[in-house]
Amino acid sequence: MDPYLKPYEQDFRRRYELLQKQLFLLEEAEGGFDQFTRSYNTFGVQRRPDNSLYFKEWAPAAEALFLTGDFNGWDKFSHRYTKKEFGKWELILPPKHDNSPAVDHNSKLKVVVHTKEGQRLYRISPWAKYVTKEEKAIIYDWVHWDPPQPYIHIHPRPKKPTSLRIYEAHVGIGSPEGKIASYNNFTTNVLPRIKDLGYNCIQLMAIMEHAYYASFGYQITSFFAASSRYGTPDELKQLIDVAHSMGILVLLDVVHSHASKNTEDGLNRFDGSDSCFFHSPPRGEHSLWDSRLFDYSSWEVLRFLLSNLRWWMEEYRFDGFRFDGITSMLYHHHGIGTGFTGDYSEYFGLQVDEDSLVYLMLANHVLHTLYPDCITVAEDVSGMPALCRKVEEGGLGFDYRLAMAVPDKWIQILKELKDEEWNIGNIVHTLTNRRYGEKCIAYAESHDQALVGDKSLAFWLMDKEMYTNMSSLIPMTAIIDRGMQLHKMIRLITHGLGGEGYLNFMGNEFGHPEWLDFPREGNNQSYHYARRQFNLVDMDHLRYGQLYAFDRDMNRTEDKYGWLAAPPAFVSAKHEEDKVIVFDRANVLFIFNFHPNKSFQDYRVAVEAPGKYKIKLDSDAVQYGGHGRLDHNTEFFTYPDVHTKSLLSVLLMDTIVPQCSAHM
């Protein structure tokens, strides 16, 4: 498929051989990856059929391990773990006299680690399923989660959709109120909106427990614990179950690229050493993120991370993962201070960290073997070839990669260029420049663009006028008019031309008026920007509802015609002077006029399929905040054109609407 990769054939072969070797070793030592990845059933704490409790940890550098907690009055020496081979420790607690487990549901525990240097450390089990923090406390507590009636999923997983339309969401900001919103709030109030908008997949951020809320969920402290700040594990299970009942898949934003430096409630220095789950410094530290980096060559780290993926799939019934920070994993330089030019030599050779590359191949192989409908998405900024090809081909096995250049291009255009200076060819190139045969998820903006210090597209377009001039009861100002029209057009052209999947960050579909900033010292712990004002959509006199309606109808139109699942578009026109872009995809004709002040009549465009055309979606329609300048009853007929040698028909468009409009 790509002859330029021929010189690197040996690299692909070696990667695949390393994967095969790892699978062989798993078969020999653990009876295969199926058993190995179920290690959450043996590590941490397990209740046995006779109600005894079995505790198991891996702490290779520890001198001794003890268990303490509410159950023994926090006695630090009464319950000692027994040392086993390979750095493992285990402890069995028989049931109480009434045959109930020795540790009650919802009671607190701690592992006491004695180091060879004579230190006594208090730790949370890396396999803890639930951790909570008291209101005034700083450190999280390990809480034994073993409810008498655990939540049981009712609804089956939906089938994998051919067109993936992702709603990227954060549970904690899912309410207009200035507080941390709950799983239950999301289930009741946000899921119906996502369904209404036509998204068939949710990407949930900040679910894996993170002690620091303002880290946006990217500094993980407990990998097996669903964040307790939004509610209980059962409430998250219910959220996913209800999403499944609506035919919506749920992906977990999984962070296996690094871990928080926290020691008392994190993985760092669990056994007192500076390594354990991580490489020793400096290799085991990320200089920009101030976090720890996993040792992917370690058998027990592979057990921990692969079991972690399996846990979220089995226990919570997630449908797949968006893998965060892939670029940091793939290269020894972590992408720091490195500009990727696209030269293939950058993706091979000594700068590639093959331990973590093989881990990602292994993770994808395990997930897709056990769960054929599982979806994995890679967040990679480097453009690694074969990232989204099967592992049997020497690829990394991901289903999709994020088209990270697209949002950067839109921000750059709005920041640096006047409307009349837009480079139409460059826009088309950015939206179509992707590796053939590797699926991309296109997006105009994600959470990255909404963060404080940056601006959402709506804010770049309309800025402070969003606070004063979004009422539909007053005439549109020039800024609001331009902003509304471009907001819709940028989304639609990204949706239609940019990839094989589409993503939107919660609230941005209706032009959420503010950036995102979590409570922290720098803003006096304010929740003002850590919320999404869905109430704005419900106010009939505001124009946010018009943008919402366009986003909804754009997704529903895609659902009908399926352009995301179709081959890449055929671009028939990218006219610099007219600022017109025309392309065909999935028997749908897209026509965009990005000219700031020029309208066209009798405009001829080429089409692949001859026949009669009708308008199906029009960004200038009144219900979307447009000017209603197109007659939707008009039928457009094609005719053969001598200059195209009858290969294409030509469609005579009555009007291409003035001032930034698109229609299909």
CSV table of N, CA, C and O in Angstrom, one decimal, residues 372-433:
chain,number,residue,atom,x,y,z
A,372,PRO,N,-14.3,-8.4,19.7
A,372,PRO,CA,-14.1,-8.0,18.3
A,372,PRO,C,-14.7,-6.6,18.0
A,372,PRO,O,-14.2,-6.0,17.1
A,373,ASP,N,-15.7,-6.2,18.7
A,373,ASP,CA,-16.3,-4.9,18.4
A,373,ASP,C,-15.6,-3.7,19.2
A,373,ASP,O,-16.1,-2.6,19.1
A,374,CYS,N,-14.6,-4.0,20.0
A,374,CYS,CA,-13.9,-3.0,20.8
A,374,CYS,C,-13.3,-1.9,19.8
A,374,CYS,O,-12.8,-2.2,18.8
A,375,ILE,N,-13.4,-0.7,20.3
A,375,ILE,CA,-12.9,0.5,19.5
A,375,ILE,C,-11.7,1.1,20.2
A,375,ILE,O,-11.8,1.4,21.4
A,376,THR,N,-10.6,1.2,19.5
A,376,THR,CA,-9.4,1.9,20.1
A,376,THR,C,-9.0,3.1,19.3
A,376,THR,O,-8.9,3.0,18.1
A,377,VAL,N,-8.8,4.2,20.0
A,377,VAL,CA,-8.4,5.4,19.3
A,377,VAL,C,-7.1,5.9,19.8
A,377,VAL,O,-6.9,5.9,21.1
A,378,ALA,N,-6.2,6.3,19.0
A,378,ALA,CA,-4.9,6.8,19.4
A,378,ALA,C,-4.7,8.3,19.3
A,378,ALA,O,-5.1,8.9,18.3
A,379,GLU,N,-4.2,8.9,20.4
A,379,GLU,CA,-3.9,10.3,20.3
A,379,GLU,C,-2.4,10.5,20.0
A,379,GLU,O,-1.6,10.4,21.0
A,380,ASP,N,-2.1,10.6,18.8
A,380,ASP,CA,-0.7,10.7,18.4
A,380,ASP,C,-0.5,11.9,17.5
A,380,ASP,O,-1.2,12.0,16.5
A,381,VAL,N,0.5,12.7,17.9
A,381,VAL,CA,0.7,13.9,17.1
A,381,VAL,C,1.8,13.7,16.1
A,381,VAL,O,2.0,14.5,15.2
A,382,SER,N,2.5,12.6,16.1
A,382,SER,CA,3.7,12.4,15.3
A,382,SER,C,3.4,11.9,13.9
A,382,SER,O,4.1,12.0,13.0
A,383,GLY,N,2.2,11.2,13.7
A,383,GLY,CA,1.9,10.6,12.4
A,383,GLY,C,2.5,9.3,12.1
A,383,GLY,O,2.8,8.9,11.0
A,384,MET,N,2.8,8.5,13.2
A,384,MET,CA,3.4,7.2,13.1
A,384,MET,C,2.7,6.3,12.0
A,384,MET,O,1.5,6.1,12.1
A,385,PRO,N,3.4,5.9,10.9
A,385,PRO,CA,2.8,5.1,9.9
A,385,PRO,C,2.4,3.7,10.5
A,385,PRO,O,3.0,3.2,11.4
A,386,ALA,N,1.3,3.2,10.0
A,386,ALA,CA,0.7,1.8,10.4
A,386,ALA,C,0.2,1.8,11.8
A,386,ALA,O,-0.1,0.8,12.4
A,387,LEU,N,0.0,3.0,12.4
A,387,LEU,CA,-0.6,3.1,13.8
A,387,LEU,C,-2.0,2.4,13.8
A,387,LEU,O,-2.4,1.7,14.7
A,388,CYS,N,-2.7,2.6,12.7
A,388,CYS,CA,-4.1,2.1,12.6
A,388,CYS,C,-4.1,1.0,11.5
A,388,CYS,O,-5.1,0.9,10.8
A,389,ARG,N,-3.1,0.1,11.5
A,389,ARG,CA,-3.2,-1.1,10.7
A,389,ARG,C,-3.1,-2.3,11.7
A,389,ARG,O,-2.6,-2.1,12.8
A,390,LYS,N,-3.6,-3.4,11.3
A,390,LYS,CA,-3.6,-4.6,12.2
A,390,LYS,C,-2.2,-5.0,12.6
A,390,LYS,O,-1.3,-4.8,11.9
A,391,VAL,N,-2.2,-5.6,13.8
A,391,VAL,CA,-0.9,-6.1,14.3
A,391,VAL,C,-0.2,-7.1,13.4
A,391,VAL,O,1.0,-7.2,13.2
A,392,GLU,N,-1.1,-7.9,12.7
A,392,GLU,CA,-0.6,-9.0,11.8
A,392,GLU,C,0.2,-8.4,10.6
A,392,GLU,O,1.0,-9.0,10.0
A,393,GLU,N,-0.1,-7.1,10.3
A,393,GLU,CA,0.6,-6.4,9.3
A,393,GLU,C,1.8,-5.6,9.8
A,393,GLU,O,2.5,-4.9,9.1
A,394,GLY,N,2.1,-5.8,11.1
A,394,GLY,CA,3.2,-5.0,11.7
A,394,GLY,C,2.8,-3.7,12.2
A,394,GLY,O,3.6,-2.9,12.6
A,395,GLY,N,1.4,-3.4,12.1
A,395,GLY,CA,0.9,-2.2,12.6
A,395,GLY,C,0.7,-2.2,14.1
A,395,GLY,O,1.0,-3.2,14.8
A,396,LEU,N,0.2,-1.1,14.7
A,396,LEU,CA,0.0,-1.1,16.1
A,396,LEU,C,-1.5,-1.5,16.5
A,396,LEU,O,-1.7,-1.7,17.7
A,397,GLY,N,-2.4,-1.7,15.5
A,397,GLY,CA,-3.6,-2.3,15.8
A,397,GLY,C,-4.8,-1.3,16.2
A,397,GLY,O,-5.9,-1.8,16.6
A,398,PHE,N,-4.5,0.0,16.2
A,398,PHE,CA,-5.6,0.9,16.6
A,398,PHE,C,-6.7,1.0,15.5
A,398,PHE,O,-6.4,0.7,14.3
A,399,ASP,N,-7.9,1.3,15.8
A,399,ASP,CA,-9.0,1.5,14.9
A,399,ASP,C,-9.0,2.8,14.2
A,399,ASP,O,-9.3,3.0,13.1
A,400,TYR,N,-8.7,3.8,15.0
A,400,TYR,CA,-8.7,5.2,14.6
A,400,TYR,C,-7.5,6.0,15.2
A,400,TYR,O,-7.0,5.7,16.3
A,401,ARG,N,-7.1,7.1,14.5
A,401,ARG,CA,-6.2,8.1,15.1
A,401,ARG,C,-7.0,9.4,15.1
A,401,ARG,O,-7.8,9.7,14.3
A,402,LEU,N,-6.6,10.3,16.0
A,402,LEU,CA,-7.2,11.6,16.0
A,402,LEU,C,-6.5,12.5,15.0
A,402,LEU,O,-5.3,12.5,15.0
A,403,ALA,N,-7.3,13.2,14.2
A,403,ALA,CA,-6.7,14.1,13.2
A,403,ALA,C,-6.3,15.4,13.9
A,403,ALA,O,-7.0,16.4,13.8
A,404,MET,N,-5.2,15.4,14.6
A,404,MET,CA,-4.8,16.5,15.4
A,404,MET,C,-4.4,17.8,14.7
A,404,MET,O,-4.4,18.9,15.3
A,405,ALA,N,-4.1,17.7,13.4
A,405,ALA,CA,-3.7,18.9,12.7
A,405,ALA,C,-4.9,19.8,12.3
A,405,ALA,O,-4.8,21.0,12.1
A,406,VAL,N,-6.1,19.2,12.3
A,406,VAL,CA,-7.3,19.9,11.8
A,406,VAL,C,-7.7,21.0,12.8
A,406,VAL,O,-7.8,22.2,12.3
A,407,PRO,N,-7.9,20.8,14.1
A,407,PRO,CA,-8.2,21.9,15.0
A,407,PRO,C,-7.1,23.0,15.0
A,407,PRO,O,-7.5,24.2,15.1
A,408,ASP,N,-5.9,22.6,14.9
A,408,ASP,CA,-4.8,23.5,14.9
A,408,ASP,C,-4.9,24.5,13.7
A,408,ASP,O,-4.6,25.7,13.8
A,409,LYS,N,-5.3,23.9,12.6
A,409,LYS,CA,-5.4,24.7,11.4
A,409,LYS,C,-6.5,25.7,11.5
A,409,LYS,O,-6.4,26.9,11.1
A,410,TRP,N,-7.7,25.3,12.0
A,410,TRP,CA,-8.8,26.3,12.2
A,410,TRP,C,-8.4,27.4,13.1
A,410,TRP,O,-8.7,28.6,12.9
A,411,ILE,N,-7.8,27.1,14.3
A,411,ILE,CA,-7.4,28.1,15.2
A,411,ILE,C,-6.4,29.1,14.5
A,411,ILE,O,-6.4,30.3,14.7
A,412,GLN,N,-5.4,28.5,13.8
A,412,GLN,CA,-4.4,29.3,13.1
A,412,GLN,C,-5.1,30.3,12.1
A,412,GLN,O,-4.7,31.5,12.1
A,413,ILE,N,-6.0,29.8,11.4
A,413,ILE,CA,-6.7,30.6,10.4
A,413,ILE,C,-7.4,31.8,11.1
A,413,ILE,O,-7.3,33.0,10.7
A,414,LEU,N,-8.2,31.5,12.1
A,414,LEU,CA,-9.0,32.5,12.8
A,414,LEU,C,-8.1,33.5,13.5
A,414,LEU,O,-8.5,34.7,13.7
A,415,LYS,N,-6.9,33.0,14.0
A,415,LYS,CA,-6.0,33.9,14.7
A,415,LYS,C,-5.2,34.8,13.8
A,415,LYS,O,-5.0,36.0,14.1
A,416,GLU,N,-4.8,34.3,12.6
A,416,GLU,CA,-3.8,35.0,11.9
A,416,GLU,C,-4.3,35.6,10.6
A,416,GLU,O,-3.6,36.5,10.0
A,417,LEU,N,-5.5,35.2,10.0
A,417,LEU,CA,-5.9,35.6,8.7
A,417,LEU,C,-7.2,36.4,8.7
A,417,LEU,O,-8.1,36.1,9.5
A,418,LYS,N,-7.2,37.4,7.8
A,418,LYS,CA,-8.5,38.0,7.5
A,418,LYS,C,-9.3,37.0,6.6
A,418,LYS,O,-8.8,36.2,5.9
A,419,ASP,N,-10.7,37.2,6.6
A,419,ASP,CA,-11.5,36.3,5.9
A,419,ASP,C,-11.1,36.2,4.4
A,419,ASP,O,-11.2,35.1,3.8
A,420,GLU,N,-10.8,37.4,3.8
A,420,GLU,CA,-10.4,37.4,2.4
A,420,GLU,C,-9.1,36.7,2.1
A,420,GLU,O,-8.7,36.5,0.9
A,421,GLU,N,-8.3,36.4,3.2
A,421,GLU,CA,-7.0,35.8,3.0
A,421,GLU,C,-7.0,34.3,3.2
A,421,GLU,O,-5.9,33.7,3.1
A,422,TRP,N,-8.1,33.7,3.5
A,422,TRP,CA,-8.2,32.3,3.7
A,422,TRP,C,-7.6,31.6,2.4
A,422,TRP,O,-8.0,31.9,1.3
A,423,ASN,N,-6.7,30.6,2.7
A,423,ASN,CA,-6.2,29.8,1.6
A,423,ASN,C,-7.0,28.5,1.5
A,423,ASN,O,-6.9,27.6,2.2
A,424,ILE,N,-7.9,28.5,0.5
A,424,ILE,CA,-8.8,27.4,0.3
A,424,ILE,C,-8.1,26.1,0.0
A,424,ILE,O,-8.5,25.1,0.6
A,425,GLY,N,-7.1,26.1,-0.8
A,425,GLY,CA,-6.3,24.9,-1.1
A,425,GLY,C,-5.7,24.3,0.1
A,425,GLY,O,-5.6,23.1,0.3
A,426,ASN,N,-5.2,25.2,1.0
A,426,ASN,CA,-4.5,24.8,2.2
A,426,ASN,C,-5.5,24.1,3.2
A,426,ASN,O,-5.2,23.1,3.8
A,427,ILE,N,-6.7,24.7,3.2
A,427,ILE,CA,-7.8,24.1,4.1
A,427,ILE,C,-8.1,22.7,3.6
A,427,ILE,O,-8.2,21.8,4.4
A,428,VAL,N,-8.3,22.6,2.3
A,428,VAL,CA,-8.7,21.3,1.7
A,428,VAL,C,-7.5,20.3,2.0
A,428,VAL,O,-7.7,19.1,2.3
A,429,HIS,N,-6.3,20.7,1.8
A,429,HIS,CA,-5.1,19.9,2.0
A,429,HIS,C,-5.1,19.4,3.4
A,429,HIS,O,-4.9,18.2,3.7
A,430,THR,N,-5.3,20.2,4.4
A,430,THR,CA,-5.2,19.8,5.8
A,430,THR,C,-6.3,18.8,6.1
A,430,THR,O,-6.1,17.9,6.9
A,431,LEU,N,-7.5,19.0,5.6
A,431,LEU,CA,-8.7,18.1,5.8
A,431,LEU,C,-8.5,16.8,5.1
A,431,LEU,O,-9.2,15.8,5.6
A,432,THR,N,-7.8,16.7,4.1
A,432,THR,CA,-7.7,15.5,3.3
A,432,THR,C,-6.3,14.8,3.4
A,432,THR,O,-6.1,13.7,3.0
A,433,ASN,N,-5.4,15.4,4.1
A,433,ASN,CA,-4.0,14.9,4.2
A,433,ASN,C,-3.9,13.9,5.3
A,433,ASN,O,-3.6,14.2,6.5
